[in-house]
Amino acid sequence: VPELRVVDTHLKQALGLFQRLLPMGVNNTELWNNVGLCCFYASQYDMTLSCFERALALATDENMADIWYNIGQVAIGIGDLGLAYQAFKVAISVNSSHGESFNNLGILELRKGNVDQARTNFQTAARLAEHMHEPLFNGALLAFKLGDFQDSFNQVSKALEIYPDHAESLELRRQLKQHFMSL
């Protein structure tokens, strides 16, 4: 069964689909991971943890980092940044190439005031996950706030190559162009 991505508006349909797959004998990491995410987004928090526990019990080295990443996302959603930080660290310990976790660790490090570590995590995420615009945008925003406008412009331009319609990147680039024009 390929991994299924769930759109919030179709939460009940997705849960119904997953409930039909279980009696058919489908019992794998991806299913329990997605059921856990559905439970979380449906505010069924009591079931979320047990679904992730099942996903972890069935996980292999290939997909365990994704489960821990999603646990981190859920932890952010409930406001437990300590758990989120630990979950992203575990994801990276399982898969040192997990760009999404490095990006989110960068955000959490920035919230802690660890600017250098945040920058390093954004750079690592951008290098590992070349398909992602988020670490480039986050790095650009950090560089902008630190007054490194050229680096900010370079990173936001790369982010826009990946996702040309990203509103925040477009706005940052507009501000940077305005800054350069005033010099």
Tab-separated table of N, CA, C and O in Angstrom, residues 3-129:
chain	number	residue	atom	x	y	z
A	3	GLU	N	2.076	5.133	0.472
A	3	GLU	CA	1.747	6.104	1.504
A	3	GLU	C	0.637	7.007	1.004
A	3	GLU	O	0.666	7.489	-0.121
A	4	LEU	N	-0.347	7.249	1.844
A	4	LEU	CA	-1.470	8.110	1.493
A	4	LEU	C	-1.308	9.455	2.174
A	4	LEU	O	-0.986	9.521	3.345
A	5	ARG	N	-1.496	10.514	1.450
A	5	ARG	CA	-1.437	11.867	2.002
A	5	ARG	C	-2.876	12.312	2.258
A	5	ARG	O	-3.750	12.158	1.420
A	6	VAL	N	-3.084	12.880	3.427
A	6	VAL	CA	-4.432	13.230	3.824
A	6	VAL	C	-4.622	14.735	3.754
A	6	VAL	O	-3.809	15.498	4.245
A	7	VAL	N	-5.693	15.163	3.118
A	7	VAL	CA	-6.065	16.557	3.075
A	7	VAL	C	-7.098	16.773	4.168
A	7	VAL	O	-8.020	15.976	4.335
A	8	ASP	N	-6.939	17.857	4.939
A	8	ASP	CA	-7.803	18.120	6.088
A	8	ASP	C	-9.288	18.011	5.765
A	8	ASP	O	-10.060	17.477	6.558
A	9	THR	N	-9.697	18.501	4.602
A	9	THR	CA	-11.118	18.529	4.276
A	9	THR	C	-11.693	17.128	4.056
A	9	THR	O	-12.895	16.948	4.058
A	10	HIS	N	-10.858	16.156	3.871
A	10	HIS	CA	-11.320	14.800	3.611
A	10	HIS	C	-10.970	13.854	4.752
A	10	HIS	O	-10.827	12.642	4.548
A	11	LEU	N	-10.871	14.408	5.953
A	11	LEU	CA	-10.454	13.631	7.114
A	11	LEU	C	-11.365	12.441	7.396
A	11	LEU	O	-10.887	11.322	7.583
A	12	LYS	N	-12.652	12.669	7.400
A	12	LYS	CA	-13.588	11.578	7.704
A	12	LYS	C	-13.537	10.497	6.635
A	12	LYS	O	-13.592	9.314	6.933
A	13	GLN	N	-13.410	10.911	5.372
A	13	GLN	CA	-13.300	9.934	4.293
A	13	GLN	C	-12.027	9.108	4.440
A	13	GLN	O	-12.035	7.899	4.232
A	14	ALA	N	-10.937	9.775	4.799
A	14	ALA	CA	-9.667	9.065	4.970
A	14	ALA	C	-9.752	8.072	6.118
A	14	ALA	O	-9.327	6.918	5.988
A	15	LEU	N	-10.319	8.500	7.243
A	15	LEU	CA	-10.465	7.578	8.376
A	15	LEU	C	-11.332	6.386	7.990
A	15	LEU	O	-11.045	5.246	8.370
A	16	GLY	N	-12.393	6.650	7.226
A	16	GLY	CA	-13.244	5.552	6.754
A	16	GLY	C	-12.475	4.584	5.872
A	16	GLY	O	-12.620	3.362	5.994
A	17	LEU	N	-11.657	5.118	4.987
A	17	LEU	CA	-10.831	4.274	4.131
A	17	LEU	C	-9.880	3.423	4.966
A	17	LEU	O	-9.755	2.219	4.745
A	18	PHE	N	-9.213	4.038	5.927
A	18	PHE	CA	-8.278	3.295	6.772
A	18	PHE	C	-9.003	2.219	7.573
A	18	PHE	O	-8.496	1.111	7.749
A	19	GLN	N	-10.206	2.530	8.044
A	19	GLN	CA	-10.985	1.545	8.805
A	19	GLN	C	-11.386	0.363	7.922
A	19	GLN	O	-11.535	-0.755	8.409
A	20	ARG	N	-11.565	0.596	6.632
A	20	ARG	CA	-11.881	-0.516	5.722
A	20	ARG	C	-10.629	-1.336	5.402
A	20	ARG	O	-10.725	-2.538	5.143
A	21	LEU	N	-9.462	-0.708	5.399
A	21	LEU	CA	-8.227	-1.438	5.094
A	21	LEU	C	-7.816	-2.381	6.223
A	21	LEU	O	-7.290	-3.463	5.963
A	22	LEU	N	-8.062	-1.993	7.445
A	22	LEU	CA	-7.641	-2.820	8.579
A	22	LEU	C	-8.272	-4.218	8.568
A	22	LEU	O	-7.553	-5.212	8.706
A	23	PRO	N	-9.587	-4.352	8.381
A	23	PRO	CA	-10.166	-5.707	8.339
A	23	PRO	C	-9.697	-6.535	7.142
A	23	PRO	O	-9.802	-7.752	7.138
A	24	MET	N	-9.158	-5.855	6.117
A	24	MET	CA	-8.655	-6.564	4.940
A	24	MET	C	-7.249	-7.117	5.187
A	24	MET	O	-6.647	-7.702	4.290
A	25	GLY	N	-6.718	-6.891	6.384
A	25	GLY	CA	-5.411	-7.427	6.718
A	25	GLY	C	-4.256	-6.479	6.467
A	25	GLY	O	-3.101	-6.854	6.642
A	26	VAL	N	-4.551	-5.256	6.045
A	26	VAL	CA	-3.480	-4.284	5.843
A	26	VAL	C	-3.046	-3.794	7.225
A	26	VAL	O	-3.844	-3.277	7.998
A	27	ASN	N	-1.797	-4.032	7.545
A	27	ASN	CA	-1.279	-3.677	8.860
A	27	ASN	C	0.192	-3.310	8.683
A	27	ASN	O	1.065	-4.149	8.807
A	28	ASN	N	0.432	-2.036	8.343
A	28	ASN	CA	1.818	-1.625	8.113
A	28	ASN	C	2.069	-0.248	8.703
A	28	ASN	O	1.154	0.445	9.153
A	29	THR	N	3.310	0.133	8.683
A	29	THR	CA	3.736	1.409	9.263
A	29	THR	C	3.007	2.588	8.646
A	29	THR	O	2.538	3.485	9.364
A	30	GLU	N	2.923	2.610	7.331
A	30	GLU	CA	2.308	3.740	6.655
A	30	GLU	C	0.844	3.911	7.042
A	30	GLU	O	0.374	5.028	7.258
A	31	LEU	N	0.140	2.787	7.153
A	31	LEU	CA	-1.265	2.854	7.539
A	31	LEU	C	-1.409	3.452	8.934
A	31	LEU	O	-2.170	4.401	9.133
A	32	TRP	N	-0.663	2.924	9.904
A	32	TRP	CA	-0.790	3.411	11.280
A	32	TRP	C	-0.290	4.847	11.412
A	32	TRP	O	-0.843	5.630	12.188
A	33	ASN	N	0.716	5.202	10.662
A	33	ASN	CA	1.194	6.586	10.659
A	33	ASN	C	0.083	7.522	10.190
A	33	ASN	O	-0.194	8.540	10.822
A	34	ASN	N	-0.563	7.164	9.092
A	34	ASN	CA	-1.626	8.008	8.548
A	34	ASN	C	-2.870	8.016	9.431
A	34	ASN	O	-3.522	9.047	9.577
A	35	VAL	N	-3.190	6.885	10.051
A	35	VAL	CA	-4.317	6.871	10.989
A	35	VAL	C	-3.995	7.781	12.172
A	35	VAL	O	-4.850	8.549	12.634
A	36	GLY	N	-2.745	7.725	12.642
A	36	GLY	CA	-2.339	8.603	13.738
A	36	GLY	C	-2.473	10.073	13.382
A	36	GLY	O	-2.972	10.879	14.180
A	37	LEU	N	-2.051	10.428	12.177
A	37	LEU	CA	-2.190	11.812	11.743
A	37	LEU	C	-3.657	12.212	11.616
A	37	LEU	O	-4.049	13.310	12.021
A	38	CYS	N	-4.465	11.307	11.072
A	38	CYS	CA	-5.906	11.592	10.958
A	38	CYS	C	-6.528	11.797	12.336
A	38	CYS	O	-7.318	12.720	12.539
A	39	CYS	N	-6.175	10.930	13.274
A	39	CYS	CA	-6.710	11.066	14.632
A	39	CYS	C	-6.309	12.406	15.232
A	39	CYS	O	-7.121	13.084	15.872
A	40	PHE	N	-5.058	12.795	15.022
A	40	PHE	CA	-4.602	14.072	15.553
A	40	PHE	C	-5.399	15.225	14.949
A	40	PHE	O	-5.910	16.084	15.666
A	41	TYR	N	-5.516	15.247	13.625
A	41	TYR	CA	-6.224	16.350	12.978
A	41	TYR	C	-7.726	16.315	13.239
A	41	TYR	O	-8.405	17.326	13.091
A	42	ALA	N	-8.231	15.156	13.666
A	42	ALA	CA	-9.642	15.049	14.045
A	42	ALA	C	-9.832	15.278	15.548
A	42	ALA	O	-10.904	15.044	16.087
A	43	SER	N	-8.754	15.706	16.218
A	43	SER	CA	-8.753	15.987	17.663
A	43	SER	C	-9.044	14.758	18.506
A	43	SER	O	-9.574	14.862	19.602
A	44	GLN	N	-8.698	13.588	18.000
A	44	GLN	CA	-8.832	12.345	18.767
A	44	GLN	C	-7.455	12.011	19.352
A	44	GLN	O	-6.811	11.039	18.975
A	45	TYR	N	-7.021	12.860	20.279
A	45	TYR	CA	-5.656	12.797	20.788
A	45	TYR	C	-5.353	11.500	21.531
A	45	TYR	O	-4.225	11.024	21.501
A	46	ASP	N	-6.368	10.927	22.179
A	46	ASP	CA	-6.144	9.687	22.919
A	46	ASP	C	-5.735	8.541	21.991
A	46	ASP	O	-4.944	7.676	22.371
A	47	MET	N	-6.238	8.546	20.777
A	47	MET	CA	-5.909	7.475	19.832
A	47	MET	C	-4.627	7.752	19.049
A	47	MET	O	-4.004	6.832	18.537
A	48	THR	N	-4.233	9.016	18.971
A	48	THR	CA	-3.071	9.399	18.166
A	48	THR	C	-1.817	8.665	18.622
A	48	THR	O	-1.104	8.067	17.810
A	49	LEU	N	-1.543	8.701	19.918
A	49	LEU	CA	-0.326	8.094	20.441
A	49	LEU	C	-0.283	6.590	20.189
A	49	LEU	O	0.739	6.054	19.759
A	50	SER	N	-1.401	5.903	20.411
A	50	SER	CA	-1.390	4.448	20.206
A	50	SER	C	-1.175	4.098	18.729
A	50	SER	O	-0.533	3.091	18.416
A	51	CYS	N	-1.664	4.923	17.831
A	51	CYS	CA	-1.426	4.676	16.396
A	51	CYS	C	0.056	4.829	16.062
A	51	CYS	O	0.626	4.010	15.330
A	52	PHE	N	0.689	5.869	16.600
A	52	PHE	CA	2.120	6.052	16.350
A	52	PHE	C	2.943	4.952	17.008
A	52	PHE	O	3.964	4.537	16.466
A	53	GLU	N	2.495	4.470	18.169
A	53	GLU	CA	3.190	3.338	18.801
A	53	GLU	C	3.149	2.111	17.899
A	53	GLU	O	4.145	1.406	17.731
A	54	ARG	N	1.998	1.864	17.294
A	54	ARG	CA	1.888	0.730	16.361
A	54	ARG	C	2.751	0.944	15.124
A	54	ARG	O	3.382	0.022	14.631
A	55	ALA	N	2.751	2.178	14.627
A	55	ALA	CA	3.579	2.486	13.453
A	55	ALA	C	5.053	2.250	13.764
A	55	ALA	O	5.773	1.648	12.964
A	56	LEU	N	5.495	2.677	14.941
A	56	LEU	CA	6.895	2.474	15.328
A	56	LEU	C	7.225	0.998	15.504
A	56	LEU	O	8.312	0.549	15.144
A	57	ALA	N	6.272	0.242	16.037
A	57	ALA	CA	6.501	-1.199	16.247
A	57	ALA	C	6.688	-1.925	14.918
A	57	ALA	O	7.423	-2.916	14.844
A	58	LEU	N	6.051	-1.431	13.861
A	58	LEU	CA	6.139	-2.065	12.547
A	58	LEU	C	7.200	-1.422	11.650
A	58	LEU	O	7.472	-1.919	10.554
A	59	ALA	N	7.796	-0.338	12.110
A	59	ALA	CA	8.698	0.445	11.274
A	59	ALA	C	10.001	-0.282	10.977
A	59	ALA	O	10.462	-1.124	11.753
A	60	THR	N	10.567	0.070	9.837
A	60	THR	CA	11.902	-0.401	9.450
A	60	THR	C	12.831	0.813	9.476
A	60	THR	O	12.381	1.943	9.660
A	61	ASP	N	14.098	0.564	9.253
A	61	ASP	CA	15.049	1.677	9.193
A	61	ASP	C	14.680	2.659	8.088
A	61	ASP	O	14.990	3.846	8.183
A	62	GLU	N	14.020	2.189	7.058
A	62	GLU	CA	13.668	3.042	5.926
A	62	GLU	C	12.556	4.038	6.231
A	62	GLU	O	12.503	5.106	5.626
A	63	ASN	N	11.646	3.707	7.139
A	63	ASN	CA	10.513	4.609	7.375
A	63	ASN	C	10.395	5.109	8.813
A	63	ASN	O	9.515	5.888	9.120
A	64	MET	N	11.291	4.686	9.686
A	64	MET	CA	11.185	5.102	11.089
A	64	MET	C	11.380	6.613	11.254
A	64	MET	O	10.706	7.239	12.071
A	65	ALA	N	12.284	7.200	10.491
A	65	ALA	CA	12.511	8.642	10.615
A	65	ALA	C	11.245	9.429	10.283
A	65	ALA	O	10.956	10.444	10.932
A	66	ASP	N	10.489	8.951	9.301
A	66	ASP	CA	9.241	9.645	8.947
A	66	ASP	C	8.222	9.586	10.079
A	66	ASP	O	7.483	10.552	10.308
A	67	ILE	N	8.185	8.463	10.789
A	67	ILE	CA	7.256	8.351	11.928
A	67	ILE	C	7.663	9.350	13.010
A	67	ILE	O	6.826	10.085	13.540
A	68	TRP	N	8.953	9.384	13.334
A	68	TRP	CA	9.416	10.322	14.362
A	68	TRP	C	9.207	11.774	13.929
A	68	TRP	O	8.868	12.633	14.753
A	69	TYR	N	9.381	12.040	12.647
A	69	TYR	CA	9.111	13.388	12.138
A	69	TYR	C	7.644	13.756	12.388
A	69	TYR	O	7.335	14.855	12.862
A	70	ASN	N	6.734	12.838	12.088
A	70	ASN	CA	5.311	13.117	12.291
A	70	ASN	C	4.976	13.255	13.771
A	70	ASN	O	4.124	14.064	14.140
A	71	ILE	N	5.632	12.484	14.615
A	71	ILE	CA	5.445	12.654	16.061
A	71	ILE	C	5.876	14.066	16.454
A	71	ILE	O	5.215	14.734	17.257
A	72	GLY	N	6.987	14.528	15.881
A	72	GLY	CA	7.433	15.892	16.137
A	72	GLY	C	6.422	16.926	15.683
A	72	GLY	O	6.169	17.924	16.377
A	73	GLN	N	5.831	16.695	14.521
A	73	GLN	CA	4.809	17.616	14.009
A	73	GLN	C	3.595	17.665	14.952
A	73	GLN	O	3.056	18.733	15.221
A	74	VAL	N	3.189	16.496	15.426
A	74	VAL	CA	2.064	16.433	16.364
A	74	VAL	C	2.435	17.153	17.655
A	74	VAL	O	1.628	17.903	18.215
A	75	ALA	N	3.665	16.954	18.129
A	75	ALA	CA	4.106	17.621	19.354
A	75	ALA	C	4.059	19.138	19.196
A	75	ALA	O	3.631	19.850	20.116
A	76	ILE	N	4.467	19.638	18.049
A	76	ILE	CA	4.358	21.082	17.800
A	76	ILE	C	2.887	21.492	17.853
A	76	ILE	O	2.537	22.510	18.445
A	77	GLY	N	2.027	20.664	17.260
A	77	GLY	CA	0.598	20.965	17.225
A	77	GLY	C	-0.035	21.064	18.602
A	77	GLY	O	-0.978	21.836	18.798
A	78	ILE	N	0.485	20.308	19.558
A	78	ILE	CA	-0.076	20.378	20.916
A	78	ILE	C	0.744	21.303	21.809
A	78	ILE	O	0.450	21.449	22.994
A	79	GLY	N	1.783	21.910	21.240
A	79	GLY	CA	2.565	22.882	21.994
A	79	GLY	C	3.687	22.305	22.836
A	79	GLY	O	4.276	23.011	23.645
A	80	ASP	N	4.019	21.040	22.639
A	80	ASP	CA	5.101	20.411	23.404
A	80	ASP	C	6.386	20.479	22.580
A	80	ASP	O	6.767	19.529	21.893
A	81	LEU	N	7.066	21.622	22.646
A	81	LEU	CA	8.251	21.839	21.827
A	81	LEU	C	9.421	20.972	22.270
A	81	LEU	O	10.287	20.634	21.455
A	82	GLY	N	9.462	20.600	23.544
A	82	GLY	CA	10.512	19.694	24.024
A	82	GLY	C	10.388	18.327	23.378
A	82	GLY	O	11.387	17.755	22.917
A	83	LEU	N	9.172	17.795	23.341
A	83	LEU	CA	8.938	16.508	22.673
A	83	LEU	C	9.242	16.625	21.186
A	83	LEU	O	9.851	15.735	20.600
A	84	ALA	N	8.829	17.726	20.591
A	84	ALA	CA	9.083	17.929	19.162
A	84	ALA	C	10.583	17.905	18.892
A	84	ALA	O	11.043	17.221	17.967
A	85	TYR	N	11.341	18.626	19.693
A	85	TYR	CA	12.794	18.683	19.530
A	85	TYR	C	13.394	17.281	19.614
A	85	TYR	O	14.197	16.883	18.765
A	86	GLN	N	12.976	16.524	20.618
A	86	GLN	CA	13.498	15.164	20.783
A	86	GLN	C	13.084	14.265	19.624
A	86	GLN	O	13.881	13.450	19.148
A	87	ALA	N	11.859	14.393	19.160
A	87	ALA	CA	11.388	13.555	18.052
A	87	ALA	C	12.184	13.837	16.780
A	87	ALA	O	12.578	12.907	16.063
A	88	PHE	N	12.456	15.114	16.491
A	88	PHE	CA	13.245	15.442	15.299
A	88	PHE	C	14.682	14.952	15.446
A	88	PHE	O	15.292	14.496	14.476
A	89	LYS	N	15.216	15.020	16.665
A	89	LYS	CA	16.571	14.500	16.906
A	89	LYS	C	16.615	12.984	16.676
A	89	LYS	O	17.565	12.466	16.085
A	90	VAL	N	15.592	12.283	17.154
A	90	VAL	CA	15.535	10.836	16.930
A	90	VAL	C	15.424	10.540	15.443
A	90	VAL	O	16.099	9.647	14.925
A	91	ALA	N	14.592	11.297	14.731
A	91	ALA	CA	14.445	11.096	13.284
A	91	ALA	C	15.796	11.224	12.594
A	91	ALA	O	16.146	10.404	11.738
A	92	ILE	N	16.576	12.208	12.986
A	92	ILE	CA	17.894	12.410	12.382
A	92	ILE	C	18.867	11.312	12.798
A	92	ILE	O	19.713	10.889	12.005
A	93	SER	N	18.718	10.806	14.027
A	93	SER	CA	19.614	9.720	14.456
A	93	SER	C	19.331	8.439	13.673
A	93	SER	O	20.229	7.645	13.439
A	94	VAL	N	18.093	8.267	13.252
A	94	VAL	CA	17.714	7.098	12.462
A	94	VAL	C	18.089	7.283	10.997
A	94	VAL	O	18.522	6.354	10.329
A	95	ASN	N	17.908	8.522	10.500
A	95	ASN	CA	18.214	8.836	9.105
A	95	ASN	C	18.892	10.201	9.063
A	95	ASN	O	18.222	11.236	9.120
A	96	SER	N	20.200	10.195	8.958
A	96	SER	CA	20.959	11.444	9.002
A	96	SER	C	20.745	12.312	7.758
A	96	SER	O	21.298	13.403	7.676
A	97	SER	N	19.940	11.854	6.821
A	97	SER	CA	19.622	12.623	5.615
A	97	SER	C	18.183	13.137	5.615
A	97	SER	O	17.649	13.488	4.572
A	98	HIS	N	17.559	13.191	6.768
A	98	HIS	CA	16.152	13.592	6.859
A	98	HIS	C	16.048	15.118	6.901
A	98	HIS	O	15.995	15.742	7.960
A	99	GLY	N	16.012	15.724	5.718
A	99	GLY	CA	16.014	17.169	5.583
A	99	GLY	C	14.873	17.871	6.301
A	99	GLY	O	15.051	18.943	6.879
A	100	GLU	N	13.692	17.278	6.279
A	100	GLU	CA	12.529	17.894	6.916
A	100	GLU	C	12.765	18.068	8.407
A	100	GLU	O	12.396	19.093	8.993
A	101	SER	N	13.399	17.070	9.038
A	101	SER	CA	13.672	17.168	10.468
A	101	SER	C	14.727	18.233	10.758
A	101	SER	O	14.614	18.969	11.743
A	102	PHE	N	15.749	18.326	9.904
A	102	PHE	CA	16.748	19.378	10.091
A	102	PHE	C	16.101	20.756	9.984
A	102	PHE	O	16.424	21.668	10.758
A	103	ASN	N	15.200	20.931	9.045
A	103	ASN	CA	14.519	22.213	8.891
A	103	ASN	C	13.744	22.564	10.159
A	103	ASN	O	13.853	23.682	10.671
A	104	ASN	N	12.978	21.610	10.670
A	104	ASN	CA	12.180	21.897	11.855
A	104	ASN	C	13.049	22.089	13.093
A	104	ASN	O	12.718	22.896	13.964
A	105	LEU	N	14.161	21.364	13.168
A	105	LEU	CA	15.101	21.607	14.264
A	105	LEU	C	15.661	23.021	14.173
A	105	LEU	O	15.866	23.678	15.206
A	106	GLY	N	15.899	23.490	12.964
A	106	GLY	CA	16.365	24.863	12.790
A	106	GLY	C	15.385	25.866	13.360
A	106	GLY	O	15.773	26.821	14.049
A	107	ILE	N	14.121	25.649	13.100
A	107	ILE	CA	13.087	26.549	13.631
A	107	ILE	C	13.076	26.502	15.155
A	107	ILE	O	13.022	27.538	15.825
A	108	LEU	N	13.155	25.295	15.708
A	108	LEU	CA	13.145	25.171	17.171
A	108	LEU	C	14.403	25.771	17.789
A	108	LEU	O	14.334	26.406	18.853
A	109	GLU	N	15.548	25.588	17.139
A	109	GLU	CA	16.790	26.196	17.640
A	109	GLU	C	16.679	27.721	17.610
A	109	GLU	O	17.130	28.396	18.545
A	110	LEU	N	16.079	28.248	16.575
A	110	LEU	CA	15.900	29.689	16.475
A	110	LEU	C	15.013	30.205	17.605
A	110	LEU	O	15.303	31.248	18.207
A	111	ARG	N	13.974	29.463	17.916
A	111	ARG	CA	13.087	29.844	19.030
A	111	ARG	C	13.837	29.854	20.352
A	111	ARG	O	13.482	30.608	21.254
A	112	LYS	N	14.862	28.999	20.462
A	112	LYS	CA	15.685	28.948	21.680
A	112	LYS	C	16.759	30.028	21.689
A	112	LYS	O	17.480	30.175	22.669
A	113	GLY	N	16.899	30.733	20.568
A	113	GLY	CA	17.921	31.765	20.474
A	113	GLY	C	19.269	31.268	19.977
A	113	GLY	O	20.254	31.997	20.003
A	114	ASN	N	19.330	30.040	19.499
A	114	ASN	CA	20.573	29.455	18.984
A	114	ASN	C	20.684	29.725	17.486
A	114	ASN	O	20.454	28.854	16.658
A	115	VAL	N	21.073	30.943	17.155
A	115	VAL	CA	21.074	31.409	15.768
A	115	VAL	C	22.026	30.588	14.903
A	115	VAL	O	21.664	30.182	13.791
A	116	ASP	N	23.242	30.359	15.381
A	116	ASP	CA	24.218	29.617	14.575
A	116	ASP	C	23.756	28.190	14.305
A	116	ASP	O	23.890	27.688	13.183
A	117	GLN	N	23.194	27.535	15.324
A	117	GLN	CA	22.701	26.170	15.134
A	117	GLN	C	21.504	26.154	14.183
A	117	GLN	O	21.361	25.261	13.354
A	118	ALA	N	20.650	27.157	14.292
A	118	ALA	CA	19.505	27.255	13.383
A	118	ALA	C	19.982	27.394	11.941
A	118	ALA	O	19.509	26.683	11.050
A	119	ARG	N	20.941	28.292	11.723
A	119	ARG	CA	21.478	28.500	10.377
A	119	ARG	C	22.072	27.207	9.832
A	119	ARG	O	21.823	26.831	8.679
A	120	THR	N	22.840	26.511	10.656
A	120	THR	CA	23.446	25.245	10.233
A	120	THR	C	22.382	24.224	9.861
A	120	THR	O	22.503	23.524	8.849
A	121	ASN	N	21.318	24.142	10.652
A	121	ASN	CA	20.241	23.191	10.356
A	121	ASN	C	19.521	23.549	9.055
A	121	ASN	O	19.186	22.665	8.266
A	122	PHE	N	19.284	24.835	8.813
A	122	PHE	CA	18.641	25.240	7.558
A	122	PHE	C	19.529	24.900	6.366
A	122	PHE	O	19.049	24.416	5.341
A	123	GLN	N	20.826	25.156	6.498
A	123	GLN	CA	21.762	24.846	5.413
A	123	GLN	C	21.809	23.339	5.154
A	123	GLN	O	21.806	22.904	3.996
A	124	THR	N	21.827	22.556	6.225
A	124	THR	CA	21.854	21.096	6.078
A	124	THR	C	20.579	20.612	5.409
A	124	THR	O	20.620	19.785	4.497
A	125	ALA	N	19.451	21.133	5.851
A	125	ALA	CA	18.164	20.743	5.254
A	125	ALA	C	18.121	21.085	3.776
A	125	ALA	O	17.672	20.270	2.955
A	126	ALA	N	18.599	22.271	3.416
A	126	ALA	CA	18.580	22.688	2.007
A	126	ALA	C	19.481	21.789	1.161
A	126	ALA	O	19.144	21.459	0.025
A	127	ARG	N	20.590	21.371	1.728
A	127	ARG	CA	21.516	20.504	0.995
A	127	ARG	C	20.937	19.095	0.846
A	127	ARG	O	21.069	18.469	-0.203
A	128	LEU	N	20.285	18.597	1.889
A	128	LEU	CA	19.765	17.227	1.870
A	128	LEU	C	18.445	17.095	1.113
A	128	LEU	O	18.158	16.037	0.552
A	129	ALA	N	17.638	18.113	1.151
A	129	ALA	CA	16.293	18.056	0.550
A	129	ALA	C	16.174	19.183	-0.476
A	129	ALA	O	15.528	20.202	-0.223
